[in-house]
Amino acid sequence: MTLFISGIKIKSKKIHKTIAVYLLLALVAIAVNLIYSLFGHGVHSAAMTWMFLYPLLGGALVYFLIDRSSPLITRFVVYRIAYNSYNSGIGALTVGSFLKGILEIAGTNSDYLAFFIILGWLLIAIGLAIFAFLTVKNSRRAQPQKAQSPLN
């Protein structure tokens, strides 16, 4: 997205790079599933098959929507906290799904997988809350201020 403010061209390259990385991670997740299924002796896991959706929908799609709704969000200092929290949540859910798939194919289970799910969704919620706050703050900043009447 390109914006012009006071004749200066501003591009949101940070978000575009993040989208590209998440698309690449989704492809890697698909490749890992295909390679792992070759050695799974005919056993498949839904958790591993669908783990690519976390980086694709949770990563690339969400950052695409953030870029469309608030392209200058990266200028805020607090953006990095939201960015790191959200990305850590997506990473925790993806790794948790991968480990669950491995354990399902091996025919076992672990109580520790719940930590990945809980922590992943908690970090995503924190990141999205901060993103929402920054989007509202950015939209308020972009609105022109009304001139006040001297009678008020």
PDB file of C-alpha atoms in Angstrom:
ATOM      1  CA  MET A   1       0.000   0.000   0.000  1.00  0.00           C
ATOM      2  CA  THR A   2       1.312   3.410  -0.886  1.00  0.00           C
ATOM      3  CA  LEU A   3       0.213   6.590   0.830  1.00  0.00           C
ATOM      4  CA  PHE A   4       1.121  10.166   0.134  1.00  0.00           C
ATOM      5  CA  ILE A   5       1.411  12.510   3.085  1.00  0.00           C
ATOM      6  CA  SER A   6       2.761  15.984   2.447  1.00  0.00           C
ATOM      7  CA  GLY A   7       4.307  14.818  -0.791  1.00  0.00           C
ATOM      8  CA  ILE A   8       6.261  12.018   0.935  1.00  0.00           C
ATOM      9  CA  LYS A   9       5.698   8.487  -0.333  1.00  0.00           C
ATOM     10  CA  ILE A  10       5.277   6.022   2.541  1.00  0.00           C
ATOM     11  CA  LYS A  11       5.158   2.260   2.038  1.00  0.00           C
ATOM     12  CA  SER A  12       4.355  -0.323   4.679  1.00  0.00           C
ATOM     13  CA  LYS A  13       7.246  -2.623   3.791  1.00  0.00           C
ATOM     14  CA  LYS A  14       7.390  -4.168   7.265  1.00  0.00           C
ATOM     15  CA  ILE A  15       3.916  -5.635   6.965  1.00  0.00           C
ATOM     16  CA  HIS A  16       4.500  -6.782   3.370  1.00  0.00           C
ATOM     17  CA  LYS A  17       7.634  -8.623   4.493  1.00  0.00           C
ATOM     18  CA  THR A  18       5.709 -10.258   7.328  1.00  0.00           C
ATOM     19  CA  ILE A  19       2.992 -11.418   4.913  1.00  0.00           C
ATOM     20  CA  ALA A  20       5.622 -12.911   2.588  1.00  0.00           C
ATOM     21  CA  VAL A  21       7.305 -14.747   5.479  1.00  0.00           C
ATOM     22  CA  TYR A  22       3.981 -16.191   6.654  1.00  0.00           C
ATOM     23  CA  LEU A  23       3.161 -17.382   3.123  1.00  0.00           C
ATOM     24  CA  LEU A  24       6.552 -19.070   2.987  1.00  0.00           C
ATOM     25  CA  LEU A  25       5.955 -20.671   6.402  1.00  0.00           C
ATOM     26  CA  ALA A  26       2.599 -22.014   5.203  1.00  0.00           C
ATOM     27  CA  LEU A  27       4.366 -23.640   2.237  1.00  0.00           C
ATOM     28  CA  VAL A  28       7.006 -25.086   4.564  1.00  0.00           C
ATOM     29  CA  ALA A  29       4.259 -26.512   6.787  1.00  0.00           C
ATOM     30  CA  ILE A  30       2.656 -28.168   3.756  1.00  0.00           C
ATOM     31  CA  ALA A  31       6.031 -29.592   2.691  1.00  0.00           C
ATOM     32  CA  VAL A  32       6.769 -30.875   6.208  1.00  0.00           C
ATOM     33  CA  ASN A  33       3.387 -32.613   6.298  1.00  0.00           C
ATOM     34  CA  LEU A  34       3.976 -34.236   2.908  1.00  0.00           C
ATOM     35  CA  ILE A  35       7.488 -35.388   3.823  1.00  0.00           C
ATOM     36  CA  TYR A  36       6.419 -36.636   7.253  1.00  0.00           C
ATOM     37  CA  SER A  37       3.492 -38.543   5.720  1.00  0.00           C
ATOM     38  CA  LEU A  38       5.964 -40.499   3.586  1.00  0.00           C
ATOM     39  CA  PHE A  39       7.498 -41.897   6.770  1.00  0.00           C
ATOM     40  CA  GLY A  40       4.213 -42.246   8.686  1.00  0.00           C
ATOM     41  CA  HIS A  41       3.507 -45.766   7.377  1.00  0.00           C
ATOM     42  CA  GLY A  42       0.087 -44.743   6.107  1.00  0.00           C
ATOM     43  CA  VAL A  43      -0.938 -43.044   9.344  1.00  0.00           C
ATOM     44  CA  HIS A  44      -2.064 -39.423   9.022  1.00  0.00           C
ATOM     45  CA  SER A  45      -2.838 -36.730  11.550  1.00  0.00           C
ATOM     46  CA  ALA A  46      -5.377 -33.959  11.094  1.00  0.00           C
ATOM     47  CA  ALA A  47      -3.329 -31.714  13.388  1.00  0.00           C
ATOM     48  CA  MET A  48      -0.317 -31.995  11.110  1.00  0.00           C
ATOM     49  CA  THR A  49      -2.311 -31.856   7.883  1.00  0.00           C
ATOM     50  CA  TRP A  50      -4.004 -28.579   8.805  1.00  0.00           C
ATOM     51  CA  MET A  51      -1.140 -26.878  10.672  1.00  0.00           C
ATOM     52  CA  PHE A  52      -0.423 -24.721   7.601  1.00  0.00           C
ATOM     53  CA  LEU A  53      -3.633 -22.784   8.332  1.00  0.00           C
ATOM     54  CA  TYR A  54      -2.080 -21.059  11.352  1.00  0.00           C
ATOM     55  CA  PRO A  55       0.574 -19.199   9.332  1.00  0.00           C
ATOM     56  CA  LEU A  56      -1.690 -18.802   6.296  1.00  0.00           C
ATOM     57  CA  LEU A  57      -4.893 -17.528   7.886  1.00  0.00           C
ATOM     58  CA  GLY A  58      -3.595 -16.440  11.272  1.00  0.00           C
ATOM     59  CA  GLY A  59      -0.446 -14.881   9.855  1.00  0.00           C
ATOM     60  CA  ALA A  60      -0.667 -13.752   6.236  1.00  0.00           C
ATOM     61  CA  LEU A  61      -4.406 -13.007   6.150  1.00  0.00           C
ATOM     62  CA  VAL A  62      -4.459 -11.136   9.466  1.00  0.00           C
ATOM     63  CA  TYR A  63      -1.469  -8.975   8.516  1.00  0.00           C
ATOM     64  CA  PHE A  64      -3.032  -8.314   5.106  1.00  0.00           C
ATOM     65  CA  LEU A  65      -6.165  -7.060   6.873  1.00  0.00           C
ATOM     66  CA  ILE A  66      -4.060  -4.971   9.264  1.00  0.00           C
ATOM     67  CA  ASP A  67      -2.238  -3.458   6.286  1.00  0.00           C
ATOM     68  CA  ARG A  68      -5.536  -2.582   4.611  1.00  0.00           C
ATOM     69  CA  SER A  69      -7.203  -1.163   7.721  1.00  0.00           C
ATOM     70  CA  SER A  70      -4.273   0.690   9.275  1.00  0.00           C
ATOM     71  CA  PRO A  71      -1.189   0.827   7.030  1.00  0.00           C
ATOM     72  CA  LEU A  72       0.725   3.281   9.252  1.00  0.00           C
ATOM     73  CA  ILE A  73       0.365   1.138  12.371  1.00  0.00           C
ATOM     74  CA  THR A  74       4.069   0.231  12.269  1.00  0.00           C
ATOM     75  CA  ARG A  75       4.985   3.796  13.252  1.00  0.00           C
ATOM     76  CA  PHE A  76       3.772   3.283  16.823  1.00  0.00           C
ATOM     77  CA  VAL A  77       6.333   2.190  19.411  1.00  0.00           C
ATOM     78  CA  VAL A  78       3.899  -0.303  20.970  1.00  0.00           C
ATOM     79  CA  TYR A  79       3.531  -2.034  17.579  1.00  0.00           C
ATOM     80  CA  ARG A  80       6.564  -4.230  18.280  1.00  0.00           C
ATOM     81  CA  ILE A  81       4.966  -5.581  21.465  1.00  0.00           C
ATOM     82  CA  ALA A  82       1.814  -6.518  19.566  1.00  0.00           C
ATOM     83  CA  TYR A  83       3.846  -7.886  16.654  1.00  0.00           C
ATOM     84  CA  ASN A  84       6.060 -10.062  18.860  1.00  0.00           C
ATOM     85  CA  SER A  85       3.164 -11.284  20.991  1.00  0.00           C
ATOM     86  CA  TYR A  86       0.958 -12.151  18.035  1.00  0.00           C
ATOM     87  CA  ASN A  87       3.728 -13.872  16.093  1.00  0.00           C
ATOM     88  CA  SER A  88       4.740 -15.877  19.168  1.00  0.00           C
ATOM     89  CA  GLY A  89       1.139 -17.026  19.521  1.00  0.00           C
ATOM     90  CA  ILE A  90       0.987 -18.160  15.892  1.00  0.00           C
ATOM     91  CA  GLY A  91       4.323 -19.923  16.362  1.00  0.00           C
ATOM     92  CA  ALA A  92       3.144 -21.693  19.524  1.00  0.00           C
ATOM     93  CA  LEU A  93      -0.036 -22.915  17.837  1.00  0.00           C
ATOM     94  CA  THR A  94       1.855 -24.101  14.748  1.00  0.00           C
ATOM     95  CA  VAL A  95       4.508 -25.957  16.752  1.00  0.00           C
ATOM     96  CA  GLY A  96       1.840 -27.383  19.058  1.00  0.00           C
ATOM     97  CA  SER A  97      -0.082 -28.660  16.048  1.00  0.00           C
ATOM     98  CA  PHE A  98       3.095 -30.183  14.611  1.00  0.00           C
ATOM     99  CA  LEU A  99       3.953 -31.934  17.884  1.00  0.00           C
ATOM    100  CA  LYS A 100       0.378 -33.155  18.281  1.00  0.00           C
ATOM    101  CA  GLY A 101       0.606 -34.602  14.767  1.00  0.00           C
ATOM    102  CA  ILE A 102       3.853 -36.394  15.563  1.00  0.00           C
ATOM    103  CA  LEU A 103       2.397 -37.831  18.759  1.00  0.00           C
ATOM    104  CA  GLU A 104      -0.820 -38.917  17.009  1.00  0.00           C
ATOM    105  CA  ILE A 105       1.154 -40.684  14.294  1.00  0.00           C
ATOM    106  CA  ALA A 106       3.285 -42.353  16.967  1.00  0.00           C
ATOM    107  CA  GLY A 107       0.109 -43.438  18.752  1.00  0.00           C
ATOM    108  CA  THR A 108       0.637 -41.551  21.986  1.00  0.00           C
ATOM    109  CA  ASN A 109      -0.416 -38.308  23.650  1.00  0.00           C
ATOM    110  CA  SER A 110       0.968 -35.700  26.029  1.00  0.00           C
ATOM    111  CA  ASP A 111      -0.618 -33.401  28.595  1.00  0.00           C
ATOM    112  CA  TYR A 112       1.913 -30.704  27.682  1.00  0.00           C
ATOM    113  CA  LEU A 113       0.227 -29.990  24.352  1.00  0.00           C
ATOM    114  CA  ALA A 114      -2.425 -28.006  26.229  1.00  0.00           C
ATOM    115  CA  PHE A 115       0.259 -25.453  27.158  1.00  0.00           C
ATOM    116  CA  PHE A 116       0.912 -24.728  23.480  1.00  0.00           C
ATOM    117  CA  ILE A 117      -2.780 -24.144  22.831  1.00  0.00           C
ATOM    118  CA  ILE A 118      -3.409 -22.003  25.920  1.00  0.00           C
ATOM    119  CA  LEU A 119      -0.246 -19.952  25.569  1.00  0.00           C
ATOM    120  CA  GLY A 120      -0.707 -19.554  21.809  1.00  0.00           C
ATOM    121  CA  TRP A 121      -4.250 -18.224  22.069  1.00  0.00           C
ATOM    122  CA  LEU A 122      -3.342 -16.000  25.027  1.00  0.00           C
ATOM    123  CA  LEU A 123      -0.479 -14.383  23.100  1.00  0.00           C
ATOM    124  CA  ILE A 124      -2.685 -13.945  20.036  1.00  0.00           C
ATOM    125  CA  ALA A 125      -5.378 -12.278  22.163  1.00  0.00           C
ATOM    126  CA  ILE A 126      -2.821  -9.880  23.657  1.00  0.00           C
ATOM    127  CA  GLY A 127      -1.421  -9.045  20.222  1.00  0.00           C
ATOM    128  CA  LEU A 128      -4.849  -8.493  18.677  1.00  0.00           C
ATOM    129  CA  ALA A 129      -5.949  -6.307  21.589  1.00  0.00           C
ATOM    130  CA  ILE A 130      -2.918  -4.064  21.102  1.00  0.00           C
ATOM    131  CA  PHE A 131      -3.417  -4.018  17.314  1.00  0.00           C
ATOM    132  CA  ALA A 132      -7.059  -2.978  17.837  1.00  0.00           C
ATOM    133  CA  PHE A 133      -5.997  -0.238  20.252  1.00  0.00           C
ATOM    134  CA  LEU A 134      -3.422   1.061  17.765  1.00  0.00           C
ATOM    135  CA  THR A 135      -5.901   0.964  14.893  1.00  0.00           C
ATOM    136  CA  VAL A 136      -8.404   3.023  16.884  1.00  0.00           C
ATOM    137  CA  LYS A 137      -5.655   5.420  17.951  1.00  0.00           C
ATOM    138  CA  ASN A 138      -4.468   5.728  14.340  1.00  0.00           C
ATOM    139  CA  SER A 139      -7.987   6.381  13.034  1.00  0.00           C
ATOM    140  CA  ARG A 140      -8.560   9.088  15.654  1.00  0.00           C
ATOM    141  CA  ARG A 141      -5.295  10.745  14.695  1.00  0.00           C
ATOM    142  CA  ALA A 142      -6.267  10.710  11.009  1.00  0.00           C
ATOM    143  CA  GLN A 143      -9.642  12.405  11.594  1.00  0.00           C
ATOM    144  CA  PRO A 144      -9.611  16.195  11.196  1.00  0.00           C
ATOM    145  CA  GLN A 145     -10.291  18.136  14.382  1.00  0.00           C
ATOM    146  CA  LYS A 146     -13.476  20.179  14.463  1.00  0.00           C
ATOM    147  CA  ALA A 147     -13.107  23.893  15.038  1.00  0.00           C
ATOM    148  CA  GLN A 148     -14.682  24.886  18.324  1.00  0.00           C
ATOM    149  CA  SER A 149     -17.021  27.824  18.527  1.00  0.00           C
ATOM    150  CA  PRO A 150     -15.971  30.655  20.842  1.00  0.00           C
ATOM    151  CA  LEU A 151     -19.418  30.368  22.450  1.00  0.00           C
ATOM    152  CA  ASN A 152     -18.693  26.888  23.875  1.00  0.00           C
TER     153      ASN A 152
END
